[in-house]
Amino acid sequence: MSKDKLKDKHHDSSSKEAISTEKHKQAYADMNDLNDAASAFFRIPVFFSHQNLFTLGPSQPPLSQEQLFIIRMFKEIQKVLLFPRTIPNTDQYPNTTLENIRTMINSSYGTIAALLKPTRAIGQGEPYSPFLQIEPSMSLQRRLPLLLVKQDTIPAGGIWGDAGPLAPYTPLTWHSSTGVTVNEFFDSVQWKEALQNWAGQVRSGYFIQTGPEYKYSCNDVTVK
């Protein structure tokens, strides 16, 4: 083999290693971003209900499409200047799980939930954690603005509405089985409209609940 070919082979190998290293760094950075959400600047707190990342794929890179979906969804919530809270990533309390969920919901101004297909059954053969039914349902009972996102490869009834649409809470569907990528879903008009509408409801509720009783301006005064 000539020296030029050896150089080319070495260059290709180095390039692949560099790409692999960058992917690992980016994956770890994304996961750290998710876990370090509590250190972010204050934003209006919302409850981000989703499965544990490690039930959706491997414990180290390369990550599954489902794991990447949750990470991207977390970033999308931050983009609209809301603070996504999860148990136990950002918040944990010394009580039972249901009490912790109730505390989280009572101290949030909206709930957004994602139901994705896990890589394995969750205890006693369940297809997904029952908390993915409990958390959005408790939020609905609390009358929080609610946005649901579901993968088309996982059947689910209850609040996720496979038995029929539950407008206005009909989940958005990620059609991964037809080849829709994570980026395509989050770049879609349907997602952007749903996110902005939900975020607007969250902000309205926040200002109504936290605004002062005394009105510092009068917009309905008629000047004669």
PDB file of C-alpha atoms in Angstrom:
ATOM      1  CA  MET A   1       0.000   0.000   0.000  1.00  0.00           C
ATOM      2  CA  SER A   2       1.354   3.420  -0.966  1.00  0.00           C
ATOM      3  CA  LYS A   3       2.077   6.166   1.548  1.00  0.00           C
ATOM      4  CA  ASP A   4      -0.722   8.312   0.063  1.00  0.00           C
ATOM      5  CA  LYS A   5      -3.290   5.567   0.590  1.00  0.00           C
ATOM      6  CA  LEU A   6      -2.074   5.015   4.137  1.00  0.00           C
ATOM      7  CA  LYS A   7      -2.464   8.751   4.812  1.00  0.00           C
ATOM      8  CA  ASP A   8      -6.000   8.726   3.369  1.00  0.00           C
ATOM      9  CA  LYS A   9      -6.954   5.705   5.452  1.00  0.00           C
ATOM     10  CA  HIS A  10      -5.561   7.313   8.600  1.00  0.00           C
ATOM     11  CA  HIS A  11      -7.389  10.568   7.803  1.00  0.00           C
ATOM     12  CA  ASP A  12     -10.741   8.758   7.343  1.00  0.00           C
ATOM     13  CA  SER A  13     -10.274   6.904  10.624  1.00  0.00           C
ATOM     14  CA  SER A  14      -9.447  10.133  12.456  1.00  0.00           C
ATOM     15  CA  SER A  15     -12.504  11.869  10.964  1.00  0.00           C
ATOM     16  CA  LYS A  16     -14.831   9.079  12.096  1.00  0.00           C
ATOM     17  CA  GLU A  17     -13.377   9.169  15.599  1.00  0.00           C
ATOM     18  CA  ALA A  18     -13.839  12.943  15.734  1.00  0.00           C
ATOM     19  CA  ILE A  19     -17.477  12.665  14.622  1.00  0.00           C
ATOM     20  CA  SER A  20     -18.137   9.903  17.151  1.00  0.00           C
ATOM     21  CA  THR A  21     -16.557  11.968  19.933  1.00  0.00           C
ATOM     22  CA  GLU A  22     -18.645  15.019  19.001  1.00  0.00           C
ATOM     23  CA  LYS A  23     -21.861  12.953  19.052  1.00  0.00           C
ATOM     24  CA  HIS A  24     -21.009  11.630  22.499  1.00  0.00           C
ATOM     25  CA  LYS A  25     -20.222  15.132  23.781  1.00  0.00           C
ATOM     26  CA  GLN A  26     -23.487  16.518  22.367  1.00  0.00           C
ATOM     27  CA  ALA A  27     -25.531  13.658  23.815  1.00  0.00           C
ATOM     28  CA  TYR A  28     -24.028  14.120  27.282  1.00  0.00           C
ATOM     29  CA  ALA A  29     -24.504  17.895  27.025  1.00  0.00           C
ATOM     30  CA  ASP A  30     -28.190  17.399  26.163  1.00  0.00           C
ATOM     31  CA  MET A  31     -28.710  15.011  29.069  1.00  0.00           C
ATOM     32  CA  ASN A  32     -26.918  17.368  31.464  1.00  0.00           C
ATOM     33  CA  ASP A  33     -29.091  20.223  30.226  1.00  0.00           C
ATOM     34  CA  LEU A  34     -32.166  18.171  31.092  1.00  0.00           C
ATOM     35  CA  ASN A  35     -30.864  17.222  34.537  1.00  0.00           C
ATOM     36  CA  ASP A  36     -29.539  20.687  35.369  1.00  0.00           C
ATOM     37  CA  ALA A  37     -32.779  22.512  34.629  1.00  0.00           C
ATOM     38  CA  ALA A  38     -33.045  23.660  38.237  1.00  0.00           C
ATOM     39  CA  SER A  39     -30.058  25.958  37.728  1.00  0.00           C
ATOM     40  CA  ALA A  40     -31.797  27.885  34.936  1.00  0.00           C
ATOM     41  CA  PHE A  41     -32.957  31.465  35.425  1.00  0.00           C
ATOM     42  CA  PHE A  42     -36.464  31.801  36.801  1.00  0.00           C
ATOM     43  CA  ARG A  43     -39.240  31.204  34.322  1.00  0.00           C
ATOM     44  CA  ILE A  44     -42.926  30.475  34.807  1.00  0.00           C
ATOM     45  CA  PRO A  45     -42.898  26.883  36.151  1.00  0.00           C
ATOM     46  CA  VAL A  46     -44.735  24.151  34.255  1.00  0.00           C
ATOM     47  CA  PHE A  47     -44.911  20.409  34.874  1.00  0.00           C
ATOM     48  CA  PHE A  48     -43.209  18.320  32.137  1.00  0.00           C
ATOM     49  CA  SER A  49     -44.625  14.797  32.499  1.00  0.00           C
ATOM     50  CA  HIS A  50     -42.665  12.092  30.668  1.00  0.00           C
ATOM     51  CA  GLN A  51     -41.094   8.677  31.080  1.00  0.00           C
ATOM     52  CA  ASN A  52     -37.659   8.180  32.565  1.00  0.00           C
ATOM     53  CA  LEU A  53     -35.108   8.584  29.760  1.00  0.00           C
ATOM     54  CA  PHE A  54     -33.562   5.196  30.495  1.00  0.00           C
ATOM     55  CA  THR A  55     -36.866   3.394  29.859  1.00  0.00           C
ATOM     56  CA  LEU A  56     -36.846   4.893  26.363  1.00  0.00           C
ATOM     57  CA  GLY A  57     -33.374   3.786  25.282  1.00  0.00           C
ATOM     58  CA  PRO A  58     -29.784   3.062  26.284  1.00  0.00           C
ATOM     59  CA  SER A  59     -28.034   4.567  29.290  1.00  0.00           C
ATOM     60  CA  GLN A  60     -25.287   6.044  27.091  1.00  0.00           C
ATOM     61  CA  PRO A  61     -24.973   7.366  23.523  1.00  0.00           C
ATOM     62  CA  PRO A  62     -26.031   6.840  20.835  1.00  0.00           C
ATOM     63  CA  LEU A  63     -29.460   7.778  22.164  1.00  0.00           C
ATOM     64  CA  SER A  64     -32.740   6.460  20.781  1.00  0.00           C
ATOM     65  CA  GLN A  65     -35.149   8.633  18.780  1.00  0.00           C
ATOM     66  CA  GLU A  66     -37.515   8.597  21.762  1.00  0.00           C
ATOM     67  CA  GLN A  67     -34.821   9.937  24.092  1.00  0.00           C
ATOM     68  CA  LEU A  68     -33.917  12.624  21.569  1.00  0.00           C
ATOM     69  CA  PHE A  69     -37.620  13.522  21.325  1.00  0.00           C
ATOM     70  CA  ILE A  70     -37.862  14.194  25.091  1.00  0.00           C
ATOM     71  CA  ILE A  71     -34.662  16.256  25.070  1.00  0.00           C
ATOM     72  CA  ARG A  72     -35.874  18.331  22.107  1.00  0.00           C
ATOM     73  CA  MET A  73     -39.287  18.824  23.732  1.00  0.00           C
ATOM     74  CA  PHE A  74     -37.580  20.061  26.906  1.00  0.00           C
ATOM     75  CA  LYS A  75     -35.661  22.637  24.855  1.00  0.00           C
ATOM     76  CA  GLU A  76     -38.823  23.710  23.014  1.00  0.00           C
ATOM     77  CA  ILE A  77     -40.506  24.493  26.343  1.00  0.00           C
ATOM     78  CA  GLN A  78     -37.500  26.568  27.393  1.00  0.00           C
ATOM     79  CA  LYS A  79     -37.608  28.502  24.102  1.00  0.00           C
ATOM     80  CA  VAL A  80     -41.009  29.935  25.022  1.00  0.00           C
ATOM     81  CA  LEU A  81     -39.479  31.039  28.353  1.00  0.00           C
ATOM     82  CA  LEU A  82     -41.243  28.513  30.544  1.00  0.00           C
ATOM     83  CA  PHE A  83     -39.447  26.454  33.189  1.00  0.00           C
ATOM     84  CA  PRO A  84     -40.063  22.703  32.657  1.00  0.00           C
ATOM     85  CA  ARG A  85     -40.079  20.834  35.982  1.00  0.00           C
ATOM     86  CA  THR A  86     -39.937  17.071  36.416  1.00  0.00           C
ATOM     87  CA  ILE A  87     -39.675  14.591  39.252  1.00  0.00           C
ATOM     88  CA  PRO A  88     -36.890  13.914  40.199  1.00  0.00           C
ATOM     89  CA  ASN A  89     -34.792  15.895  37.653  1.00  0.00           C
ATOM     90  CA  THR A  90     -35.612  19.350  38.972  1.00  0.00           C
ATOM     91  CA  ASP A  91     -37.818  18.767  42.016  1.00  0.00           C
ATOM     92  CA  GLN A  92     -38.138  16.163  44.747  1.00  0.00           C
ATOM     93  CA  TYR A  93     -40.063  16.148  47.995  1.00  0.00           C
ATOM     94  CA  PRO A  94     -39.859  13.868  51.079  1.00  0.00           C
ATOM     95  CA  ASN A  95     -43.332  12.392  50.567  1.00  0.00           C
ATOM     96  CA  THR A  96     -44.978   9.552  48.655  1.00  0.00           C
ATOM     97  CA  THR A  97     -44.922   9.673  44.859  1.00  0.00           C
ATOM     98  CA  LEU A  98     -48.568  10.728  44.536  1.00  0.00           C
ATOM     99  CA  GLU A  99     -48.107  13.472  47.123  1.00  0.00           C
ATOM    100  CA  ASN A 100     -45.008  14.671  45.253  1.00  0.00           C
ATOM    101  CA  ILE A 101     -46.992  14.826  42.017  1.00  0.00           C
ATOM    102  CA  ARG A 102     -49.778  16.774  43.724  1.00  0.00           C
ATOM    103  CA  THR A 103     -47.244  19.244  45.149  1.00  0.00           C
ATOM    104  CA  MET A 104     -45.664  19.662  41.705  1.00  0.00           C
ATOM    105  CA  ILE A 105     -49.016  20.258  40.014  1.00  0.00           C
ATOM    106  CA  ASN A 106     -50.218  22.686  42.690  1.00  0.00           C
ATOM    107  CA  SER A 107     -47.067  24.775  42.242  1.00  0.00           C
ATOM    108  CA  SER A 108     -47.105  24.799  38.415  1.00  0.00           C
ATOM    109  CA  TYR A 109     -49.094  26.932  35.970  1.00  0.00           C
ATOM    110  CA  GLY A 110     -49.488  24.345  33.215  1.00  0.00           C
ATOM    111  CA  THR A 111     -48.735  20.734  32.284  1.00  0.00           C
ATOM    112  CA  ILE A 112     -47.219  19.300  29.127  1.00  0.00           C
ATOM    113  CA  ALA A 113     -46.954  15.518  28.756  1.00  0.00           C
ATOM    114  CA  ALA A 114     -45.339  13.106  26.298  1.00  0.00           C
ATOM    115  CA  LEU A 115     -46.214   9.406  25.971  1.00  0.00           C
ATOM    116  CA  LEU A 116     -43.618   7.465  23.957  1.00  0.00           C
ATOM    117  CA  LYS A 117     -43.018   3.778  23.355  1.00  0.00           C
ATOM    118  CA  PRO A 118     -40.516   2.412  25.922  1.00  0.00           C
ATOM    119  CA  THR A 119     -37.840  -0.123  25.009  1.00  0.00           C
ATOM    120  CA  ARG A 120     -39.186  -2.574  27.620  1.00  0.00           C
ATOM    121  CA  ALA A 121     -42.324  -3.199  29.649  1.00  0.00           C
ATOM    122  CA  ILE A 122     -42.638  -1.230  32.864  1.00  0.00           C
ATOM    123  CA  GLY A 123     -43.246  -3.565  35.841  1.00  0.00           C
ATOM    124  CA  GLN A 124     -45.922  -6.293  35.826  1.00  0.00           C
ATOM    125  CA  GLY A 125     -46.043  -6.198  32.041  1.00  0.00           C
ATOM    126  CA  GLU A 126     -47.447  -2.657  31.818  1.00  0.00           C
ATOM    127  CA  PRO A 127     -46.711  -1.018  28.422  1.00  0.00           C
ATOM    128  CA  TYR A 128     -45.877   2.297  30.101  1.00  0.00           C
ATOM    129  CA  SER A 129     -45.857   3.888  33.539  1.00  0.00           C
ATOM    130  CA  PRO A 130     -49.359   4.428  34.993  1.00  0.00           C
ATOM    131  CA  PHE A 131     -48.187   7.872  36.115  1.00  0.00           C
ATOM    132  CA  LEU A 132     -48.518   8.945  32.468  1.00  0.00           C
ATOM    133  CA  GLN A 133     -52.285   8.627  33.024  1.00  0.00           C
ATOM    134  CA  ILE A 134     -52.299   9.964  36.588  1.00  0.00           C
ATOM    135  CA  GLU A 135     -50.232  13.137  36.090  1.00  0.00           C
ATOM    136  CA  PRO A 136     -52.173  14.668  33.147  1.00  0.00           C
ATOM    137  CA  SER A 137     -55.481  13.635  34.771  1.00  0.00           C
ATOM    138  CA  MET A 138     -54.572  15.366  38.050  1.00  0.00           C
ATOM    139  CA  SER A 139     -53.551  18.450  36.041  1.00  0.00           C
ATOM    140  CA  LEU A 140     -56.889  18.432  34.227  1.00  0.00           C
ATOM    141  CA  GLN A 141     -58.699  18.194  37.566  1.00  0.00           C
ATOM    142  CA  ARG A 142     -56.679  21.203  38.706  1.00  0.00           C
ATOM    143  CA  ARG A 143     -57.760  22.968  35.468  1.00  0.00           C
ATOM    144  CA  LEU A 144     -54.201  23.667  34.367  1.00  0.00           C
ATOM    145  CA  PRO A 145     -53.546  24.393  30.669  1.00  0.00           C
ATOM    146  CA  LEU A 146     -52.739  20.958  29.250  1.00  0.00           C
ATOM    147  CA  LEU A 147     -50.800  19.899  26.132  1.00  0.00           C
ATOM    148  CA  LEU A 148     -50.457  16.193  25.282  1.00  0.00           C
ATOM    149  CA  VAL A 149     -48.076  14.625  22.748  1.00  0.00           C
ATOM    150  CA  LYS A 150     -48.216  10.922  21.872  1.00  0.00           C
ATOM    151  CA  GLN A 151     -46.191   8.577  19.665  1.00  0.00           C
ATOM    152  CA  ASP A 152     -48.307   6.636  17.183  1.00  0.00           C
ATOM    153  CA  THR A 153     -46.607   3.306  17.963  1.00  0.00           C
ATOM    154  CA  ILE A 154     -48.000   3.004  21.496  1.00  0.00           C
ATOM    155  CA  PRO A 155     -51.687   2.233  22.152  1.00  0.00           C
ATOM    156  CA  ALA A 156     -53.191   4.104  25.086  1.00  0.00           C
ATOM    157  CA  GLY A 157     -56.702   4.893  26.264  1.00  0.00           C
ATOM    158  CA  GLY A 158     -57.841   7.039  29.159  1.00  0.00           C
ATOM    159  CA  ILE A 159     -56.853  10.673  28.915  1.00  0.00           C
ATOM    160  CA  TRP A 160     -54.767   9.868  25.816  1.00  0.00           C
ATOM    161  CA  GLY A 161     -58.010   9.279  23.956  1.00  0.00           C
ATOM    162  CA  ASP A 162     -57.526   6.209  21.738  1.00  0.00           C
ATOM    163  CA  ALA A 163     -61.188   5.418  22.403  1.00  0.00           C
ATOM    164  CA  GLY A 164     -62.154   8.749  20.830  1.00  0.00           C
ATOM    165  CA  PRO A 165     -61.121  12.417  20.692  1.00  0.00           C
ATOM    166  CA  LEU A 166     -61.238  14.333  23.956  1.00  0.00           C
ATOM    167  CA  ALA A 167     -61.262  17.846  22.494  1.00  0.00           C
ATOM    168  CA  PRO A 168     -59.812  20.291  23.358  1.00  0.00           C
ATOM    169  CA  TYR A 169     -57.266  17.894  24.894  1.00  0.00           C
ATOM    170  CA  THR A 170     -56.839  15.615  21.874  1.00  0.00           C
ATOM    171  CA  PRO A 171     -53.123  14.683  21.842  1.00  0.00           C
ATOM    172  CA  LEU A 172     -50.782  15.740  19.075  1.00  0.00           C
ATOM    173  CA  THR A 173     -49.390  12.625  17.403  1.00  0.00           C
ATOM    174  CA  TRP A 174     -45.777  11.984  16.432  1.00  0.00           C
ATOM    175  CA  HIS A 175     -46.130   9.655  13.429  1.00  0.00           C
ATOM    176  CA  SER A 176     -42.749   7.992  13.846  1.00  0.00           C
ATOM    177  CA  SER A 177     -43.966   4.787  12.178  1.00  0.00           C
ATOM    178  CA  THR A 178     -44.347   6.635   8.868  1.00  0.00           C
ATOM    179  CA  GLY A 179     -40.832   8.059   9.053  1.00  0.00           C
ATOM    180  CA  VAL A 180     -41.527  11.474  10.605  1.00  0.00           C
ATOM    181  CA  THR A 181     -38.279  12.455  12.316  1.00  0.00           C
ATOM    182  CA  VAL A 182     -37.884  14.272  15.621  1.00  0.00           C
ATOM    183  CA  ASN A 183     -36.839  17.472  13.844  1.00  0.00           C
ATOM    184  CA  GLU A 184     -39.732  17.255  11.368  1.00  0.00           C
ATOM    185  CA  PHE A 185     -42.268  16.963  14.181  1.00  0.00           C
ATOM    186  CA  PHE A 186     -40.926  19.935  16.133  1.00  0.00           C
ATOM    187  CA  ASP A 187     -40.515  22.035  12.984  1.00  0.00           C
ATOM    188  CA  SER A 188     -44.141  21.414  11.968  1.00  0.00           C
ATOM    189  CA  VAL A 189     -46.753  24.169  11.988  1.00  0.00           C
ATOM    190  CA  GLN A 190     -49.074  21.964  14.047  1.00  0.00           C
ATOM    191  CA  TRP A 191     -46.565  21.689  16.908  1.00  0.00           C
ATOM    192  CA  LYS A 192     -45.605  25.366  16.841  1.00  0.00           C
ATOM    193  CA  GLU A 193     -49.237  26.495  16.924  1.00  0.00           C
ATOM    194  CA  ALA A 194     -50.110  24.088  19.748  1.00  0.00           C
ATOM    195  CA  LEU A 195     -47.058  25.118  21.804  1.00  0.00           C
ATOM    196  CA  GLN A 196     -47.700  28.857  21.394  1.00  0.00           C
ATOM    197  CA  ASN A 197     -51.396  28.467  22.214  1.00  0.00           C
ATOM    198  CA  TRP A 198     -50.614  26.432  25.346  1.00  0.00           C
ATOM    199  CA  ALA A 199     -47.831  28.823  26.434  1.00  0.00           C
ATOM    200  CA  GLY A 200     -50.235  31.757  26.018  1.00  0.00           C
ATOM    201  CA  GLN A 201     -52.775  30.062  28.293  1.00  0.00           C
ATOM    202  CA  VAL A 202     -50.039  29.366  30.861  1.00  0.00           C
ATOM    203  CA  ARG A 203     -48.939  33.007  30.912  1.00  0.00           C
ATOM    204  CA  SER A 204     -52.520  34.281  31.174  1.00  0.00           C
ATOM    205  CA  GLY A 205     -53.170  32.020  34.147  1.00  0.00           C
ATOM    206  CA  TYR A 206     -49.893  33.035  35.756  1.00  0.00           C
ATOM    207  CA  PHE A 207     -50.606  36.782  35.520  1.00  0.00           C
ATOM    208  CA  ILE A 208     -54.199  36.352  36.706  1.00  0.00           C
ATOM    209  CA  GLN A 209     -53.075  34.400  39.783  1.00  0.00           C
ATOM    210  CA  THR A 210     -50.028  36.497  40.657  1.00  0.00           C
ATOM    211  CA  GLY A 211     -51.212  39.969  39.672  1.00  0.00           C
ATOM    212  CA  PRO A 212     -51.960  42.511  42.421  1.00  0.00           C
ATOM    213  CA  GLU A 213     -55.548  43.046  43.515  1.00  0.00           C
ATOM    214  CA  TYR A 214     -55.098  46.801  43.138  1.00  0.00           C
ATOM    215  CA  LYS A 215     -55.163  47.917  39.494  1.00  0.00           C
ATOM    216  CA  TYR A 216     -52.366  50.367  38.716  1.00  0.00           C
ATOM    217  CA  SER A 217     -53.887  51.375  35.366  1.00  0.00           C
ATOM    218  CA  CYS A 218     -57.396  51.986  34.078  1.00  0.00           C
ATOM    219  CA  ASN A 219     -57.926  51.078  30.456  1.00  0.00           C
ATOM    220  CA  ASP A 220     -61.701  51.532  30.426  1.00  0.00           C
ATOM    221  CA  VAL A 221     -61.843  55.227  31.397  1.00  0.00           C
ATOM    222  CA  THR A 222     -63.738  57.305  28.880  1.00  0.00           C
ATOM    223  CA  VAL A 223     -62.343  60.825  28.363  1.00  0.00           C
ATOM    224  CA  LYS A 224     -65.084  63.443  27.895  1.00  0.00           C
TER     225      LYS A 224
END
